[in-house]
Every structure is written in structure tokens, then in C-alpha cells.
PDB file of C-alpha atoms in Angstrom:
ATOM      1  CA  UNK A   1     -27.682 -15.229  18.070  1.00  0.00           C
ATOM      2  CA  UNK A   2     -25.639 -15.281  14.859  1.00  0.00           C
ATOM      3  CA  UNK A   3     -22.633 -13.055  14.334  1.00  0.00           C
ATOM      4  CA  UNK A   4     -23.210  -9.841  12.406  1.00  0.00           C
ATOM      5  CA  UNK A   5     -20.817  -9.673   9.459  1.00  0.00           C
ATOM      6  CA  UNK A   6     -20.266  -6.935   6.873  1.00  0.00           C
ATOM      7  CA  UNK A   7     -19.163  -8.115   3.407  1.00  0.00           C
ATOM      8  CA  UNK A   8     -17.434  -5.498   1.262  1.00  0.00           C
ATOM      9  CA  UNK A   9     -17.546  -5.841  -2.529  1.00  0.00           C
ATOM     10  CA  UNK A  10     -15.554  -4.130  -5.273  1.00  0.00           C
ATOM     11  CA  UNK A  11     -17.821  -4.557  -8.300  1.00  0.00           C
ATOM     12  CA  UNK A  12     -18.949  -7.666 -10.165  1.00  0.00           C
ATOM     13  CA  UNK A  13     -16.494  -9.735 -12.201  1.00  0.00           C
ATOM     14  CA  UNK A  14     -12.970 -11.013 -11.641  1.00  0.00           C
ATOM     15  CA  UNK A  15     -11.131  -8.616 -13.975  1.00  0.00           C
ATOM     16  CA  UNK A  16     -12.680  -5.329 -12.851  1.00  0.00           C
ATOM     17  CA  UNK A  17     -14.684  -6.089  -9.692  1.00  0.00           C
ATOM     18  CA  UNK A  18     -15.164  -8.735  -7.015  1.00  0.00           C
ATOM     19  CA  UNK A  19     -14.438 -12.351  -7.922  1.00  0.00           C
ATOM     20  CA  UNK A  20     -17.918 -13.833  -8.100  1.00  0.00           C
ATOM     21  CA  UNK A  21     -17.050 -17.359  -6.902  1.00  0.00           C
ATOM     22  CA  UNK A  22     -15.170 -15.941  -3.903  1.00  0.00           C
ATOM     23  CA  UNK A  23     -18.019 -13.631  -2.927  1.00  0.00           C
ATOM     24  CA  UNK A  24     -20.512 -16.480  -3.304  1.00  0.00           C
ATOM     25  CA  UNK A  25     -18.334 -18.892  -1.323  1.00  0.00           C
ATOM     26  CA  UNK A  26     -17.994 -16.391   1.510  1.00  0.00           C
ATOM     27  CA  UNK A  27     -21.761 -15.871   1.576  1.00  0.00           C
ATOM     28  CA  UNK A  28     -22.461 -19.624   1.581  1.00  0.00           C
ATOM     29  CA  UNK A  29     -20.033 -20.275   4.441  1.00  0.00           C
ATOM     30  CA  UNK A  30     -21.388 -17.304   6.398  1.00  0.00           C
ATOM     31  CA  UNK A  31     -24.917 -18.628   5.915  1.00  0.00           C
ATOM     32  CA  UNK A  32     -23.844 -22.073   7.085  1.00  0.00           C
ATOM     33  CA  UNK A  33     -22.212 -20.450  10.100  1.00  0.00           C
ATOM     34  CA  UNK A  34     -25.481 -18.758  11.042  1.00  0.00           C
ATOM     35  CA  UNK A  35     -24.167 -15.239  10.437  1.00  0.00           C
ATOM     36  CA  UNK A  36     -26.344 -12.227   9.722  1.00  0.00           C
ATOM     37  CA  UNK A  37     -24.762 -10.555   6.684  1.00  0.00           C
ATOM     38  CA  UNK A  38     -25.058  -7.088   5.216  1.00  0.00           C
ATOM     39  CA  UNK A  39     -23.285  -6.163   1.995  1.00  0.00           C
ATOM     40  CA  UNK A  40     -21.516  -2.898   1.201  1.00  0.00           C
ATOM     41  CA  UNK A  41     -19.512  -1.327  -1.634  1.00  0.00           C
ATOM     42  CA  UNK A  42     -18.046   2.129  -2.222  1.00  0.00           C
ATOM     43  CA  UNK A  43     -20.147   4.481  -4.350  1.00  0.00           C
ATOM     44  CA  UNK A  44     -17.359   5.308  -6.814  1.00  0.00           C
ATOM     45  CA  UNK A  45     -16.550   4.868 -10.485  1.00  0.00           C
ATOM     46  CA  UNK A  46     -14.718   1.708 -11.511  1.00  0.00           C
ATOM     47  CA  UNK A  47     -11.123   2.224 -12.615  1.00  0.00           C
ATOM     48  CA  UNK A  48     -11.983   0.371 -15.809  1.00  0.00           C
ATOM     49  CA  UNK A  49     -14.592  -1.937 -17.319  1.00  0.00           C
ATOM     50  CA  UNK A  50     -13.294  -5.186 -18.813  1.00  0.00           C
ATOM     51  CA  UNK A  51     -14.966  -7.260 -21.499  1.00  0.00           C
ATOM     52  CA  UNK A  52     -14.693 -10.621 -19.721  1.00  0.00           C
ATOM     53  CA  UNK A  53     -15.110 -12.524 -22.994  1.00  0.00           C
ATOM     54  CA  UNK A  54     -12.209 -10.783 -24.724  1.00  0.00           C
ATOM     55  CA  UNK A  55     -10.235  -9.988 -21.588  1.00  0.00           C
ATOM     56  CA  UNK A  56      -9.665  -6.402 -22.657  1.00  0.00           C
ATOM     57  CA  UNK A  57     -10.855  -2.983 -21.374  1.00  0.00           C
ATOM     58  CA  UNK A  58     -13.820  -1.254 -22.993  1.00  0.00           C
ATOM     59  CA  UNK A  59     -14.892   2.387 -23.159  1.00  0.00           C
ATOM     60  CA  UNK A  60     -17.800   1.758 -20.763  1.00  0.00           C
ATOM     61  CA  UNK A  61     -18.153   3.578 -17.452  1.00  0.00           C
ATOM     62  CA  UNK A  62     -19.640   1.721 -14.489  1.00  0.00           C
ATOM     63  CA  UNK A  63     -20.174   2.342 -10.786  1.00  0.00           C
ATOM     64  CA  UNK A  64     -18.745  -0.006  -8.134  1.00  0.00           C
ATOM     65  CA  UNK A  65     -21.840   0.130  -5.908  1.00  0.00           C
ATOM     66  CA  UNK A  66     -24.235  -0.398  -8.819  1.00  0.00           C
ATOM     67  CA  UNK A  67     -22.239  -3.336 -10.172  1.00  0.00           C
ATOM     68  CA  UNK A  68     -21.833  -4.879  -6.711  1.00  0.00           C
ATOM     69  CA  UNK A  69     -25.616  -4.776  -6.353  1.00  0.00           C
ATOM     70  CA  UNK A  70     -25.725  -7.564  -8.969  1.00  0.00           C
ATOM     71  CA  UNK A  71     -23.927  -9.903  -6.550  1.00  0.00           C
ATOM     72  CA  UNK A  72     -25.939  -8.648  -3.581  1.00  0.00           C
ATOM     73  CA  UNK A  73     -29.240  -9.246  -5.393  1.00  0.00           C
ATOM     74  CA  UNK A  74     -29.924  -5.540  -4.910  1.00  0.00           C
ATOM     75  CA  UNK A  75     -29.636  -5.676  -1.113  1.00  0.00           C
ATOM     76  CA  UNK A  76     -26.584  -3.470  -0.612  1.00  0.00           C
ATOM     77  CA  UNK A  77     -25.509  -0.212   1.006  1.00  0.00           C
ATOM     78  CA  UNK A  78     -22.920   2.481   0.353  1.00  0.00           C
ATOM     79  CA  UNK A  79     -19.702   1.623   2.209  1.00  0.00           C
ATOM     80  CA  UNK A  80     -19.738   5.163   3.636  1.00  0.00           C
ATOM     81  CA  UNK A  81     -22.745   4.062   5.726  1.00  0.00           C
ATOM     82  CA  UNK A  82     -20.986   1.083   7.342  1.00  0.00           C
ATOM     83  CA  UNK A  83     -20.639   1.459  11.125  1.00  0.00           C
ATOM     84  CA  UNK A  84     -18.228  -1.001  12.725  1.00  0.00           C
ATOM     85  CA  UNK A  85     -20.175  -0.712  15.979  1.00  0.00           C
ATOM     86  CA  UNK A  86     -23.091  -2.527  14.321  1.00  0.00           C
ATOM     87  CA  UNK A  87     -21.043  -5.588  13.277  1.00  0.00           C
ATOM     88  CA  UNK A  88     -18.887  -8.307  14.796  1.00  0.00           C
ATOM     89  CA  UNK A  89     -16.592  -8.755  11.777  1.00  0.00           C
ATOM     90  CA  UNK A  90     -15.894  -7.647   8.205  1.00  0.00           C
ATOM     91  CA  UNK A  91     -14.883  -9.738   5.172  1.00  0.00           C
ATOM     92  CA  UNK A  92     -13.412  -8.674   1.821  1.00  0.00           C
ATOM     93  CA  UNK A  93     -13.554 -11.144  -1.115  1.00  0.00           C
ATOM     94  CA  UNK A  94     -10.895 -10.737  -3.783  1.00  0.00           C
ATOM     95  CA  UNK A  95     -10.873  -9.992  -7.507  1.00  0.00           C
ATOM     96  CA  UNK A  96      -9.041  -7.347  -9.538  1.00  0.00           C
ATOM     97  CA  UNK A  97     -11.633  -4.828  -8.359  1.00  0.00           C
ATOM     98  CA  UNK A  98      -9.918  -4.867  -4.961  1.00  0.00           C
ATOM     99  CA  UNK A  99      -6.627  -3.873  -6.594  1.00  0.00           C
ATOM    100  CA  UNK A 100      -8.291  -1.369  -8.951  1.00  0.00           C
ATOM    101  CA  UNK A 101     -11.263   0.096  -7.080  1.00  0.00           C
ATOM    102  CA  UNK A 102     -10.653  -0.433  -3.363  1.00  0.00           C
ATOM    103  CA  UNK A 103      -7.010   0.569  -3.746  1.00  0.00           C
ATOM    104  CA  UNK A 104      -4.527   1.273  -6.570  1.00  0.00           C
ATOM    105  CA  UNK A 105      -2.380  -1.853  -6.132  1.00  0.00           C
ATOM    106  CA  UNK A 106      -2.977  -2.913  -9.766  1.00  0.00           C
ATOM    107  CA  UNK A 107      -1.181   0.247 -10.928  1.00  0.00           C
ATOM    108  CA  UNK A 108       1.070   1.243  -8.035  1.00  0.00           C
ATOM    109  CA  UNK A 109       1.857  -2.028  -6.238  1.00  0.00           C
ATOM    110  CA  UNK A 110       3.190  -1.507  -2.727  1.00  0.00           C
ATOM    111  CA  UNK A 111       3.073   2.271  -3.269  1.00  0.00           C
ATOM    112  CA  UNK A 112      -0.699   2.132  -3.681  1.00  0.00           C
ATOM    113  CA  UNK A 113      -3.283   4.320  -2.013  1.00  0.00           C
ATOM    114  CA  UNK A 114      -6.356   2.851  -0.307  1.00  0.00           C
ATOM    115  CA  UNK A 115      -9.861   4.230  -0.840  1.00  0.00           C
ATOM    116  CA  UNK A 116     -10.772   6.469   2.102  1.00  0.00           C
ATOM    117  CA  UNK A 117     -13.886   4.502   3.090  1.00  0.00           C
ATOM    118  CA  UNK A 118     -12.058   1.163   2.776  1.00  0.00           C
ATOM    119  CA  UNK A 119      -9.258   2.528   4.936  1.00  0.00           C
ATOM    120  CA  UNK A 120     -11.608   3.922   7.578  1.00  0.00           C
ATOM    121  CA  UNK A 121     -13.576   0.641   7.640  1.00  0.00           C
ATOM    122  CA  UNK A 122     -10.433  -1.410   8.202  1.00  0.00           C
ATOM    123  CA  UNK A 123      -9.180   1.003  10.861  1.00  0.00           C
ATOM    124  CA  UNK A 124     -12.528   0.995  12.669  1.00  0.00           C
ATOM    125  CA  UNK A 125     -12.744  -2.806  12.919  1.00  0.00           C
ATOM    126  CA  UNK A 126      -9.089  -3.082  13.894  1.00  0.00           C
ATOM    127  CA  UNK A 127      -9.409  -0.415  16.589  1.00  0.00           C
ATOM    128  CA  UNK A 128     -12.468  -2.202  17.978  1.00  0.00           C
ATOM    129  CA  UNK A 129     -10.490  -5.479  18.003  1.00  0.00           C
ATOM    130  CA  UNK A 130     -13.024  -7.071  15.666  1.00  0.00           C
ATOM    131  CA  UNK A 131     -11.850  -9.650  13.089  1.00  0.00           C
ATOM    132  CA  UNK A 132     -11.116  -8.838   9.463  1.00  0.00           C
ATOM    133  CA  UNK A 133     -11.273 -11.591   6.822  1.00  0.00           C
ATOM    134  CA  UNK A 134      -9.579 -11.187   3.437  1.00  0.00           C
ATOM    135  CA  UNK A 135      -9.014 -13.524   0.519  1.00  0.00           C
ATOM    136  CA  UNK A 136      -7.145 -13.618  -2.793  1.00  0.00           C
ATOM    137  CA  UNK A 137      -5.527 -10.204  -3.457  1.00  0.00           C
ATOM    138  CA  UNK A 138      -7.433  -8.390  -0.690  1.00  0.00           C
ATOM    139  CA  UNK A 139      -4.807  -9.194   2.003  1.00  0.00           C
ATOM    140  CA  UNK A 140      -2.719  -6.420   0.416  1.00  0.00           C
ATOM    141  CA  UNK A 141      -5.241  -3.987   1.928  1.00  0.00           C
ATOM    142  CA  UNK A 142      -4.255  -5.136   5.403  1.00  0.00           C
ATOM    143  CA  UNK A 143      -0.579  -5.113   4.470  1.00  0.00           C
ATOM    144  CA  UNK A 144      -0.855  -1.486   3.364  1.00  0.00           C
ATOM    145  CA  UNK A 145      -3.017  -0.265   6.251  1.00  0.00           C
ATOM    146  CA  UNK A 146      -1.461  -2.299   9.104  1.00  0.00           C
ATOM    147  CA  UNK A 147       2.348  -2.474   8.805  1.00  0.00           C
ATOM    148  CA  UNK A 148       3.721  -5.419  10.728  1.00  0.00           C
ATOM    149  CA  UNK A 149       0.651  -7.618  10.321  1.00  0.00           C
ATOM    150  CA  UNK A 150       0.751 -11.222   9.092  1.00  0.00           C
ATOM    151  CA  UNK A 151      -1.101 -12.311   5.950  1.00  0.00           C
ATOM    152  CA  UNK A 152      -1.043 -14.967   3.260  1.00  0.00           C
ATOM    153  CA  UNK A 153      -1.606 -14.798  -0.486  1.00  0.00           C
ATOM    154  CA  UNK A 154      -0.521 -18.423  -0.863  1.00  0.00           C
ATOM    155  CA  UNK A 155       3.129 -19.135  -1.598  1.00  0.00           C
ATOM    156  CA  UNK A 156       6.140 -16.868  -2.116  1.00  0.00           C
ATOM    157  CA  UNK A 157       7.385 -19.017  -4.993  1.00  0.00           C
ATOM    158  CA  UNK A 158       5.513 -20.196  -8.083  1.00  0.00           C
ATOM    159  CA  UNK A 159       5.320 -23.808  -6.911  1.00  0.00           C
ATOM    160  CA  UNK A 160       4.513 -26.132  -9.852  1.00  0.00           C
ATOM    161  CA  UNK A 161       3.153 -23.129 -11.761  1.00  0.00           C
ATOM    162  CA  UNK A 162       0.207 -22.917  -9.348  1.00  0.00           C
ATOM    163  CA  UNK A 163       1.107 -19.513  -7.876  1.00  0.00           C
ATOM    164  CA  UNK A 164       1.753 -17.175 -10.849  1.00  0.00           C
ATOM    165  CA  UNK A 165       1.404 -14.073  -8.623  1.00  0.00           C
ATOM    166  CA  UNK A 166       3.881 -15.243  -5.993  1.00  0.00           C
ATOM    167  CA  UNK A 167       5.798 -11.955  -6.243  1.00  0.00           C
ATOM    168  CA  UNK A 168       2.932 -10.340  -4.327  1.00  0.00           C
ATOM    169  CA  UNK A 169       4.350 -12.007  -1.213  1.00  0.00           C
ATOM    170  CA  UNK A 170       7.625 -10.108  -1.689  1.00  0.00           C
ATOM    171  CA  UNK A 171       5.779  -6.800  -2.064  1.00  0.00           C
ATOM    172  CA  UNK A 172       3.909  -7.541   1.168  1.00  0.00           C
ATOM    173  CA  UNK A 173       7.233  -8.184   2.933  1.00  0.00           C
ATOM    174  CA  UNK A 174       8.581  -4.888   1.585  1.00  0.00           C
ATOM    175  CA  UNK A 175       5.676  -3.145   3.317  1.00  0.00           C
ATOM    176  CA  UNK A 176       7.028  -4.426   6.625  1.00  0.00           C
ATOM    177  CA  UNK A 177       4.535  -7.257   6.961  1.00  0.00           C
ATOM    178  CA  UNK A 178       5.135 -10.974   7.375  1.00  0.00           C
ATOM    179  CA  UNK A 179       3.929 -13.239   4.589  1.00  0.00           C
ATOM    180  CA  UNK A 180       2.960 -16.741   5.751  1.00  0.00           C
ATOM    181  CA  UNK A 181       3.023 -19.470   3.103  1.00  0.00           C
ATOM    182  CA  UNK A 182      -0.193 -21.492   3.035  1.00  0.00           C
ATOM    183  CA  UNK A 183      -1.894 -23.948   0.715  1.00  0.00           C
ATOM    184  CA  UNK A 184      -5.134 -23.048  -1.052  1.00  0.00           C
ATOM    185  CA  UNK A 185      -7.295 -25.014   1.392  1.00  0.00           C
ATOM    186  CA  UNK A 186      -5.794 -23.262   4.414  1.00  0.00           C
ATOM    187  CA  UNK A 187      -5.991 -19.824   5.986  1.00  0.00           C
ATOM    188  CA  UNK A 188      -3.704 -17.881   8.292  1.00  0.00           C
ATOM    189  CA  UNK A 189      -4.790 -16.207  11.517  1.00  0.00           C
ATOM    190  CA  UNK A 190      -2.852 -13.175  12.733  1.00  0.00           C
ATOM    191  CA  UNK A 191      -4.078 -13.452  16.316  1.00  0.00           C
ATOM    192  CA  UNK A 192      -2.551 -10.156  17.452  1.00  0.00           C
ATOM    193  CA  UNK A 193      -4.397  -8.160  14.791  1.00  0.00           C
ATOM    194  CA  UNK A 194      -7.394 -10.491  14.339  1.00  0.00           C
ATOM    195  CA  UNK A 195      -6.739 -10.649  10.587  1.00  0.00           C
ATOM    196  CA  UNK A 196      -7.621 -13.898   8.773  1.00  0.00           C
ATOM    197  CA  UNK A 197      -6.424 -14.465   5.201  1.00  0.00           C
ATOM    198  CA  UNK A 198      -6.555 -17.167   2.519  1.00  0.00           C
ATOM    199  CA  UNK A 199      -5.202 -17.207  -1.024  1.00  0.00           C
ATOM    200  CA  UNK A 200      -8.289 -18.368  -2.991  1.00  0.00           C
ATOM    201  CA  UNK A 201      -7.734 -17.688  -6.731  1.00  0.00           C
ATOM    202  CA  UNK A 202      -4.152 -16.528  -6.166  1.00  0.00           C
ATOM    203  CA  UNK A 203      -3.629 -20.267  -6.561  1.00  0.00           C
ATOM    204  CA  UNK A 204      -4.509 -22.228  -9.692  1.00  0.00           C
ATOM    205  CA  UNK A 205      -6.565 -24.918  -8.025  1.00  0.00           C
ATOM    206  CA  UNK A 206      -9.870 -26.774  -8.432  1.00  0.00           C
ATOM    207  CA  UNK A 207     -12.837 -24.641  -7.462  1.00  0.00           C
ATOM    208  CA  UNK A 208     -13.813 -26.896  -4.530  1.00  0.00           C
ATOM    209  CA  UNK A 209     -10.366 -26.402  -2.955  1.00  0.00           C
ATOM    210  CA  UNK A 210     -10.742 -22.625  -3.241  1.00  0.00           C
ATOM    211  CA  UNK A 211     -14.244 -22.915  -1.768  1.00  0.00           C
ATOM    212  CA  UNK A 212     -12.872 -24.960   1.151  1.00  0.00           C
ATOM    213  CA  UNK A 213     -10.067 -22.481   1.800  1.00  0.00           C
ATOM    214  CA  UNK A 214     -12.521 -19.600   1.967  1.00  0.00           C
ATOM    215  CA  UNK A 215     -14.538 -21.749   4.351  1.00  0.00           C
ATOM    216  CA  UNK A 216     -11.593 -22.004   6.750  1.00  0.00           C
ATOM    217  CA  UNK A 217     -11.203 -18.216   6.614  1.00  0.00           C
ATOM    218  CA  UNK A 218     -14.889 -17.635   7.364  1.00  0.00           C
ATOM    219  CA  UNK A 219     -14.847 -20.171  10.198  1.00  0.00           C
ATOM    220  CA  UNK A 220     -11.825 -18.520  11.827  1.00  0.00           C
ATOM    221  CA  UNK A 221     -13.401 -15.073  11.472  1.00  0.00           C
ATOM    222  CA  UNK A 222     -16.587 -16.294  13.170  1.00  0.00           C
ATOM    223  CA  UNK A 223     -14.549 -17.910  15.974  1.00  0.00           C
ATOM    224  CA  UNK A 224     -12.791 -14.597  16.631  1.00  0.00           C
ATOM    225  CA  UNK A 225     -15.978 -12.538  16.415  1.00  0.00           C
TER     226      UNK A 225
END
């Protein structure tokens, strides 16, 4: 029987929601791994709505659950309804929506607050010793909720200009967590906390390398489940 995995989205679109390629990659690798997946998102307003052509905010108002339903092909549930007892693992793709909608990292950095349902979901899986997979910016959720854990967002220096957000690693360290430097096609497993992370689009890399890195994260999550 395949593992039961919850996938948590933060909207639809890299600048104000979930990163679409990351969400799709996670779903493809989960499918290949024989997992049974259900998709969730919080039923809240987006912090902002970005015109992805111009790269600037608009005056529109959108809902995170409604927008996430685009990626889920309509098959999605309110995150408030997620019960950790019904799943073997949970995975969070990245995208600015994680830092804007699932928590306030985009505005407050390491002093951010985490959405109550995101926090309770993470705590529930962690307490049940069930694996948590996170990619791109979403490892900051674990860093905020689980002081002392180990995560990766890639490198802690902007190596060859490929890691423009390398300072995130320092912020993670300031939260009392250990940042592990990894390449884009790798993931890190915090065995003590069952947290698996990979940097994805935190690295400027070819799409297939990002896809492969997410694949290693999904594989490790399924092994731990």
C-alpha cells in the first residue's frame, strides 16, 4: 500500500503563492513513488496579489485556498481539516506564498509569525514522529517552529552568483537551527526530527536539476514514512 502524503500549498504563482514547478515536481515524484496524495491550503486571504508579467503588486484580493485549487485541479481541502493521524507524511513546496501567506517571513524575517493551522500541522506531524518535507524557502517554517533542527536552503554564501538568497542561511542559524550546505540536486535529512529539506529555486539552476533535487527530498520522505 502506498504512503499517504499531505501536500500543503500557499496559493498559485511564485511571487505570491506556491511555486508551480516545485508543486508539480513534488506531485510527479510522489506519483512515481506510489504515494496517495491529498492537497490542502489555508482558507485565508493572500498577503498580496502580484502581476507576474510586471512583477509588481496589484490591487486585487485573492484567497489562498481558492488560488491553490488551480494547482490541485480543484481537488483540495481547507488546511484546518488536515488530520495528521490520516497521513504518513506532509510536504510543503516553496514559493513566496510560503513567506507571505503561511508565515510572515517576507516581512519579518526570523521574527516572523507562522499561520496557526500551518503551525499546528507541523507540530502534529512532528509529535507523531512522521516525516516533514520542505523545499525552497519553506524550510524556514521548520526553523521557526522547531528550534535546533537541521535544514538546508542551499548554500550560506552566494557561490558563483547561484545563491542570491544565501543570507537566509544566517537567519536560520540565528533561530538556533543548523544550516547544512547542499547542492541543488541534493537534500538534507534531519534524522532526529524527520525533517527533509532541499533548496529548489533558492538556487539559480536548470529546471531539471531542481526537479531532481525535489525528487531526492520526496524519496527520503517516503523512506522515513
